[in-house]
């Protein structure tokens, strides 16, 4: 590999096995593999020196500081205003906070109850990027959302927005994002009472638990059916009810008589006696027809007998 004497230059080694020499805003590349050198003439030096500020001057701290200094002054930064850079930084912080909240709330599912405030903050920042205009009528929509094919900010936010919508969190959170709705609070309160009852009697006889906790568990089921009928529940409520039902039926082997049992028995009994009623009615109807068929014959024979007696007389 060739080297050159370049005044006021600093040589650093990149992870791609290349040596980069930085000198007054100029970069020379020396490839260890091919041995080629990209050189710049005197006229190019002047052009490049005017194009780039002197932020590329050699840093005495070492190669890593020089490389970070080189990357921090990428010309693309000129396309983004300071206002948009600040918004991008805030978006990253709030995105991280929301994801950190989602992971612990994944099991059991509490993504709506625990993380709605983080989602509100993230949504607010994204709206500022996409819709709001900053100082000096600066808009960050084009520069941060759609300036490249990857569209990182746009894709990241829409993935989390899709997760929010699939979770049905809007059914459990008030429209102003102030907290849980009244129906959801009532369900959660009854759920806590049911779980407290389970914790109280689970160490003893499960038969006693089934008896003592029956009313609370029944109230919880009724609340859930109401929310389910009105399509007014989120994934938190759905998952909590599924877990409670599995504990009630499989862990404690309890059962709850359903109100539909009496109508089902009545309909089943009617269907059972329906063939008997059918055959009985058919039998009675056939007997009635037999009587109608016999009656005219008797009447005819009676008239013939009367005619014979009249002739004899």
GROMACS .gro file of C-alpha atoms in nm:
model
  313
    1UNK     CA    1   0.000   0.000   0.000
    2UNK     CA    2   0.133   0.350  -0.094
    3UNK     CA    3   0.130   0.644   0.141
    4UNK     CA    4   0.181   1.010   0.086
    5UNK     CA    5   0.302   1.301   0.295
    6UNK     CA    6   0.002   1.528   0.338
    7UNK     CA    7   0.032   1.827   0.570
    8UNK     CA    8  -0.219   1.868   0.854
    9UNK     CA    9  -0.389   1.538   0.777
   10UNK     CA   10  -0.511   1.258   0.996
   11UNK     CA   11  -0.542   0.896   0.887
   12UNK     CA   12  -0.824   0.674   1.019
   13UNK     CA   13  -0.919   0.313   0.942
   14UNK     CA   14  -1.283   0.226   0.863
   15UNK     CA   15  -1.457  -0.108   0.929
   16UNK     CA   16  -1.449  -0.178   0.553
   17UNK     CA   17  -1.069  -0.215   0.569
   18UNK     CA   18  -1.006   0.123   0.415
   19UNK     CA   19  -0.778   0.400   0.533
   20UNK     CA   20  -0.928   0.748   0.517
   21UNK     CA   21  -0.708   1.054   0.527
   22UNK     CA   22  -0.885   1.374   0.628
   23UNK     CA   23  -0.717   1.705   0.545
   24UNK     CA   24  -0.890   2.047   0.544
   25UNK     CA   25  -1.221   1.898   0.434
   26UNK     CA   26  -1.059   1.653   0.182
   27UNK     CA   27  -1.068   1.277   0.196
   28UNK     CA   28  -0.815   1.036   0.040
   29UNK     CA   29  -0.906   0.665   0.024
   30UNK     CA   30  -0.636   0.401   0.031
   31UNK     CA   31  -0.763   0.049  -0.030
   32UNK     CA   32  -0.564  -0.227   0.137
   33UNK     CA   33  -0.716  -0.483  -0.098
   34UNK     CA   34  -0.656  -0.325  -0.440
   35UNK     CA   35  -0.384  -0.080  -0.352
   36UNK     CA   36  -0.560   0.195  -0.545
   37UNK     CA   37  -0.555   0.557  -0.438
   38UNK     CA   38  -0.820   0.817  -0.510
   39UNK     CA   39  -0.623   1.138  -0.551
   40UNK     CA   40  -0.744   1.493  -0.592
   41UNK     CA   41  -0.566   1.758  -0.791
   42UNK     CA   42  -0.492   2.112  -0.692
   43UNK     CA   43  -0.804   2.251  -0.856
   44UNK     CA   44  -1.020   1.988  -0.687
   45UNK     CA   45  -0.865   2.079  -0.353
   46UNK     CA   46  -0.979   2.435  -0.384
   47UNK     CA   47  -1.331   2.333  -0.492
   48UNK     CA   48  -1.369   2.081  -0.211
   49UNK     CA   49  -1.228   2.321   0.045
   50UNK     CA   50  -1.493   2.578  -0.048
   51UNK     CA   51  -1.766   2.312  -0.052
   52UNK     CA   52  -1.702   2.172   0.295
   53UNK     CA   53  -1.626   2.369   0.611
   54UNK     CA   54  -1.315   2.300   0.812
   55UNK     CA   55  -1.495   2.063   1.044
   56UNK     CA   56  -1.289   1.782   0.891
   57UNK     CA   57  -0.962   1.907   1.037
   58UNK     CA   58  -0.761   1.636   1.214
   59UNK     CA   59  -0.886   1.548   1.558
   60UNK     CA   60  -0.611   1.458   1.803
   61UNK     CA   61  -0.844   1.231   1.996
   62UNK     CA   62  -0.805   0.930   1.765
   63UNK     CA   63  -0.963   0.765   1.463
   64UNK     CA   64  -1.309   0.706   1.617
   65UNK     CA   65  -1.360   1.074   1.698
   66UNK     CA   66  -1.250   1.169   1.348
   67UNK     CA   67  -1.496   0.923   1.192
   68UNK     CA   68  -1.787   1.049   1.405
   69UNK     CA   69  -1.692   1.405   1.313
   70UNK     CA   70  -1.695   1.305   0.948
   71UNK     CA   71  -2.040   1.142   0.973
   72UNK     CA   72  -2.195   1.422   1.180
   73UNK     CA   73  -2.131   1.672   0.903
   74UNK     CA   74  -2.295   1.475   0.624
   75UNK     CA   75  -2.423   1.720   0.360
   76UNK     CA   76  -2.780   1.580   0.390
   77UNK     CA   77  -2.813   1.756   0.725
   78UNK     CA   78  -2.850   2.080   0.533
   79UNK     CA   79  -3.192   1.963   0.407
   80UNK     CA   80  -3.339   1.942   0.760
   81UNK     CA   81  -3.409   2.250   0.968
   82UNK     CA   82  -3.325   2.272   1.334
   83UNK     CA   83  -3.697   2.264   1.418
   84UNK     CA   84  -3.742   1.936   1.228
   85UNK     CA   85  -3.433   1.782   1.389
   86UNK     CA   86  -3.577   1.860   1.731
   87UNK     CA   87  -3.910   1.699   1.636
   88UNK     CA   88  -3.730   1.392   1.506
   89UNK     CA   89  -3.541   1.360   1.834
   90UNK     CA   90  -3.863   1.391   2.037
   91UNK     CA   91  -4.033   1.133   1.813
   92UNK     CA   92  -3.750   0.887   1.876
   93UNK     CA   93  -3.770   0.934   2.253
   94UNK     CA   94  -4.147   0.888   2.264
   95UNK     CA   95  -4.138   0.593   2.026
   96UNK     CA   96  -3.888   0.424   2.256
   97UNK     CA   97  -4.101   0.499   2.563
   98UNK     CA   98  -4.413   0.349   2.400
   99UNK     CA   99  -4.232   0.031   2.293
  100UNK     CA  100  -4.081  -0.009   2.641
  101UNK     CA  101  -4.434   0.009   2.781
  102UNK     CA  102  -4.580  -0.238   2.530
  103UNK     CA  103  -4.335  -0.522   2.594
  104UNK     CA  104  -4.411  -0.574   2.968
  105UNK     CA  105  -4.783  -0.527   2.894
  106UNK     CA  106  -4.787  -0.802   2.632
  107UNK     CA  107  -4.873  -1.082   2.880
  108UNK     CA  108  -5.120  -1.058   3.038
  109UNK     CA  109  -5.244  -0.804   2.788
  110UNK     CA  110  -5.270  -0.452   2.932
  111UNK     CA  111  -5.155  -0.248   2.633
  112UNK     CA  112  -5.456  -0.015   2.648
  113UNK     CA  113  -5.475   0.032   3.023
  114UNK     CA  114  -5.104   0.086   3.086
  115UNK     CA  115  -4.973   0.242   2.764
  116UNK     CA  116  -5.240   0.477   2.632
  117UNK     CA  117  -5.062   0.786   2.768
  118UNK     CA  118  -4.741   0.690   2.587
  119UNK     CA  119  -4.936   0.641   2.266
  120UNK     CA  120  -5.098   0.983   2.305
  121UNK     CA  121  -4.757   1.148   2.336
  122UNK     CA  122  -4.625   0.963   2.031
  123UNK     CA  123  -4.936   1.047   1.828
  124UNK     CA  124  -4.906   1.413   1.922
  125UNK     CA  125  -4.546   1.430   1.802
  126UNK     CA  126  -4.630   1.257   1.474
  127UNK     CA  127  -4.915   1.502   1.413
  128UNK     CA  128  -4.673   1.789   1.469
  129UNK     CA  129  -4.443   1.639   1.207
  130UNK     CA  130  -4.712   1.569   0.950
  131UNK     CA  131  -4.957   1.857   0.996
  132UNK     CA  132  -4.810   2.142   1.199
  133UNK     CA  133  -4.597   2.429   1.070
  134UNK     CA  134  -4.305   2.548   1.281
  135UNK     CA  135  -4.130   2.882   1.317
  136UNK     CA  136  -4.075   3.056   0.984
  137UNK     CA  137  -4.351   2.845   0.820
  138UNK     CA  138  -4.125   2.540   0.831
  139UNK     CA  139  -4.303   2.209   0.756
  140UNK     CA  140  -4.134   1.878   0.838
  141UNK     CA  141  -4.378   1.657   0.647
  142UNK     CA  142  -4.174   1.620   0.330
  143UNK     CA  143  -3.828   1.615   0.485
  144UNK     CA  144  -3.902   1.360   0.760
  145UNK     CA  145  -4.183   1.145   0.621
  146UNK     CA  146  -4.155   1.110   0.245
  147UNK     CA  147  -3.811   1.230   0.141
  148UNK     CA  148  -3.678   0.878   0.073
  149UNK     CA  149  -3.803   0.538  -0.034
  150UNK     CA  150  -3.768   0.380   0.313
  151UNK     CA  151  -3.985   0.640   0.496
  152UNK     CA  152  -3.867   0.523   0.838
  153UNK     CA  153  -4.074   0.760   1.054
  154UNK     CA  154  -4.391   0.697   0.854
  155UNK     CA  155  -4.354   0.316   0.864
  156UNK     CA  156  -4.263   0.300   1.233
  157UNK     CA  157  -4.558   0.509   1.342
  158UNK     CA  158  -4.810   0.328   1.123
  159UNK     CA  159  -4.700  -0.010   1.262
  160UNK     CA  160  -4.776   0.106   1.615
  161UNK     CA  161  -5.097   0.275   1.502
  162UNK     CA  162  -5.210  -0.053   1.344
  163UNK     CA  163  -5.138  -0.232   1.672
  164UNK     CA  164  -5.346   0.026   1.861
  165UNK     CA  165  -5.642  -0.019   1.625
  166UNK     CA  166  -5.627  -0.400   1.631
  167UNK     CA  167  -5.626  -0.386   2.011
  168UNK     CA  168  -5.953  -0.191   2.008
  169UNK     CA  169  -5.813   0.049   2.266
  170UNK     CA  170  -6.047   0.326   2.153
  171UNK     CA  171  -6.335   0.123   2.305
  172UNK     CA  172  -6.175   0.131   2.651
  173UNK     CA  173  -6.022   0.481   2.652
  174UNK     CA  174  -6.226   0.801   2.659
  175UNK     CA  175  -6.227   1.022   2.349
  176UNK     CA  176  -6.011   1.282   2.518
  177UNK     CA  177  -5.760   1.015   2.625
  178UNK     CA  178  -5.820   1.109   2.989
  179UNK     CA  179  -5.850   0.751   3.114
  180UNK     CA  180  -6.061   0.435   3.104
  181UNK     CA  181  -6.431   0.453   3.018
  182UNK     CA  182  -6.694   0.395   3.288
  183UNK     CA  183  -6.788   0.052   3.149
  184UNK     CA  184  -6.426  -0.057   3.148
  185UNK     CA  185  -6.373   0.072   3.503
  186UNK     CA  186  -6.679  -0.122   3.621
  187UNK     CA  187  -6.549  -0.437   3.458
  188UNK     CA  188  -6.201  -0.396   3.605
  189UNK     CA  189  -6.346  -0.334   3.952
  190UNK     CA  190  -6.555  -0.652   3.936
  191UNK     CA  191  -6.256  -0.840   3.797
  192UNK     CA  192  -6.042  -0.733   4.094
  193UNK     CA  193  -6.317  -0.846   4.334
  194UNK     CA  194  -6.335  -1.184   4.162
  195UNK     CA  195  -5.958  -1.231   4.176
  196UNK     CA  196  -5.953  -1.129   4.542
  197UNK     CA  197  -6.216  -1.395   4.613
  198UNK     CA  198  -6.009  -1.654   4.428
  199UNK     CA  199  -5.700  -1.563   4.630
  200UNK     CA  200  -5.895  -1.588   4.956
  201UNK     CA  201  -6.035  -1.939   4.905
  202UNK     CA  202  -5.791  -2.108   4.665
  203UNK     CA  203  -5.588  -2.265   4.945
  204UNK     CA  204  -5.886  -2.449   5.089
  205UNK     CA  205  -6.157  -2.663   4.940
  206UNK     CA  206  -6.237  -2.564   4.583
  207UNK     CA  207  -6.600  -2.652   4.647
  208UNK     CA  208  -6.614  -2.369   4.898
  209UNK     CA  209  -6.447  -2.137   4.648
  210UNK     CA  210  -6.708  -2.221   4.384
  211UNK     CA  211  -6.983  -2.142   4.632
  212UNK     CA  212  -6.835  -1.825   4.780
  213UNK     CA  213  -6.720  -1.668   4.451
  214UNK     CA  214  -7.018  -1.768   4.240
  215UNK     CA  215  -7.206  -1.438   4.265
  216UNK     CA  216  -6.903  -1.220   4.192
  217UNK     CA  217  -6.803  -1.436   3.897
  218UNK     CA  218  -7.160  -1.430   3.768
  219UNK     CA  219  -7.165  -1.048   3.781
  220UNK     CA  220  -6.836  -1.040   3.591
  221UNK     CA  221  -6.980  -1.262   3.318
  222UNK     CA  222  -7.288  -1.043   3.283
  223UNK     CA  223  -7.076  -0.730   3.245
  224UNK     CA  224  -6.863  -0.900   2.983
  225UNK     CA  225  -7.167  -1.016   2.784
  226UNK     CA  226  -7.300  -0.659   2.784
  227UNK     CA  227  -6.971  -0.522   2.651
  228UNK     CA  228  -6.949  -0.802   2.397
  229UNK     CA  229  -7.302  -0.742   2.274
  230UNK     CA  230  -7.239  -0.369   2.232
  231UNK     CA  231  -6.898  -0.430   2.068
  232UNK     CA  232  -6.755  -0.202   2.332
  233UNK     CA  233  -6.449  -0.384   2.464
  234UNK     CA  234  -6.075  -0.381   2.400
  235UNK     CA  235  -5.814  -0.655   2.405
  236UNK     CA  236  -5.743  -0.593   2.776
  237UNK     CA  237  -6.102  -0.684   2.873
  238UNK     CA  238  -6.116  -0.979   2.634
  239UNK     CA  239  -5.789  -1.130   2.756
  240UNK     CA  240  -5.873  -1.076   3.124
  241UNK     CA  241  -6.209  -1.253   3.083
  242UNK     CA  242  -6.054  -1.547   2.898
  243UNK     CA  243  -5.795  -1.595   3.173
  244UNK     CA  244  -6.058  -1.574   3.448
  245UNK     CA  245  -6.280  -1.829   3.275
  246UNK     CA  246  -5.993  -2.075   3.238
  247UNK     CA  247  -5.906  -2.039   3.606
  248UNK     CA  248  -6.272  -2.085   3.708
  249UNK     CA  249  -6.338  -2.394   3.498
  250UNK     CA  250  -6.002  -2.570   3.462
  251UNK     CA  251  -5.803  -2.471   3.770
  252UNK     CA  252  -6.087  -2.476   4.025
  253UNK     CA  253  -6.328  -2.709   3.835
  254UNK     CA  254  -6.620  -2.479   3.904
  255UNK     CA  255  -6.930  -2.442   3.691
  256UNK     CA  256  -7.201  -2.180   3.669
  257UNK     CA  257  -7.560  -2.275   3.579
  258UNK     CA  258  -7.664  -2.079   3.277
  259UNK     CA  259  -7.995  -1.900   3.252
  260UNK     CA  260  -8.066  -2.062   2.917
  261UNK     CA  261  -8.103  -2.407   3.079
  262UNK     CA  262  -8.480  -2.380   3.148
  263UNK     CA  263  -8.580  -2.280   2.793
  264UNK     CA  264  -8.356  -2.552   2.651
  265UNK     CA  265  -8.521  -2.816   2.872
  266UNK     CA  266  -8.868  -2.693   2.776
  267UNK     CA  267  -8.794  -2.705   2.404
  268UNK     CA  268  -8.628  -3.046   2.436
  269UNK     CA  269  -8.931  -3.186   2.622
  270UNK     CA  270  -9.168  -3.052   2.358
  271UNK     CA  271  -8.962  -3.210   2.081
  272UNK     CA  272  -8.957  -3.539   2.274
  273UNK     CA  273  -9.337  -3.554   2.307
  274UNK     CA  274  -9.402  -3.425   1.957
  275UNK     CA  275  -9.402  -3.775   1.793
  276UNK     CA  276  -9.644  -3.902   2.058
  277UNK     CA  277  -9.877  -3.610   1.997
  278UNK     CA  278  -9.852  -3.665   1.622
  279UNK     CA  279  -9.940  -4.036   1.636
  280UNK     CA  280 -10.218  -3.978   1.889
  281UNK     CA  281 -10.379  -3.713   1.672
  282UNK     CA  282 -10.342  -3.933   1.365
  283UNK     CA  283 -10.511  -4.222   1.548
  284UNK     CA  284 -10.804  -4.011   1.660
  285UNK     CA  285 -10.845  -3.864   1.314
  286UNK     CA  286 -10.854  -4.212   1.153
  287UNK     CA  287 -11.114  -4.334   1.402
  288UNK     CA  288 -11.335  -4.041   1.316
  289UNK     CA  289 -11.314  -4.123   0.946
  290UNK     CA  290 -11.413  -4.483   1.012
  291UNK     CA  291 -11.725  -4.369   1.188
  292UNK     CA  292 -11.822  -4.147   0.898
  293UNK     CA  293 -11.781  -4.435   0.654
  294UNK     CA  294 -11.993  -4.676   0.858
  295UNK     CA  295 -12.278  -4.436   0.925
  296UNK     CA  296 -12.409  -4.413   0.559
  297UNK     CA  297 -12.419  -4.794   0.525
  298UNK     CA  298 -12.632  -4.824   0.835
  299UNK     CA  299 -12.860  -4.551   0.707
  300UNK     CA  300 -12.903  -4.725   0.371
  301UNK     CA  301 -12.987  -5.060   0.528
  302UNK     CA  302 -13.238  -4.893   0.759
  303UNK     CA  303 -13.414  -4.731   0.461
  304UNK     CA  304 -13.428  -5.063   0.275
  305UNK     CA  305 -13.581  -5.231   0.575
  306UNK     CA  306 -13.847  -4.966   0.599
  307UNK     CA  307 -13.934  -5.006   0.232
  308UNK     CA  308 -13.976  -5.384   0.270
  309UNK     CA  309 -14.208  -5.339   0.568
  310UNK     CA  310 -14.419  -5.091   0.372
  311UNK     CA  311 -14.459  -5.335   0.084
  312UNK     CA  312 -14.563  -5.612   0.316
  313UNK     CA  313 -14.824  -5.393   0.467
   0.00000   0.00000   0.00000
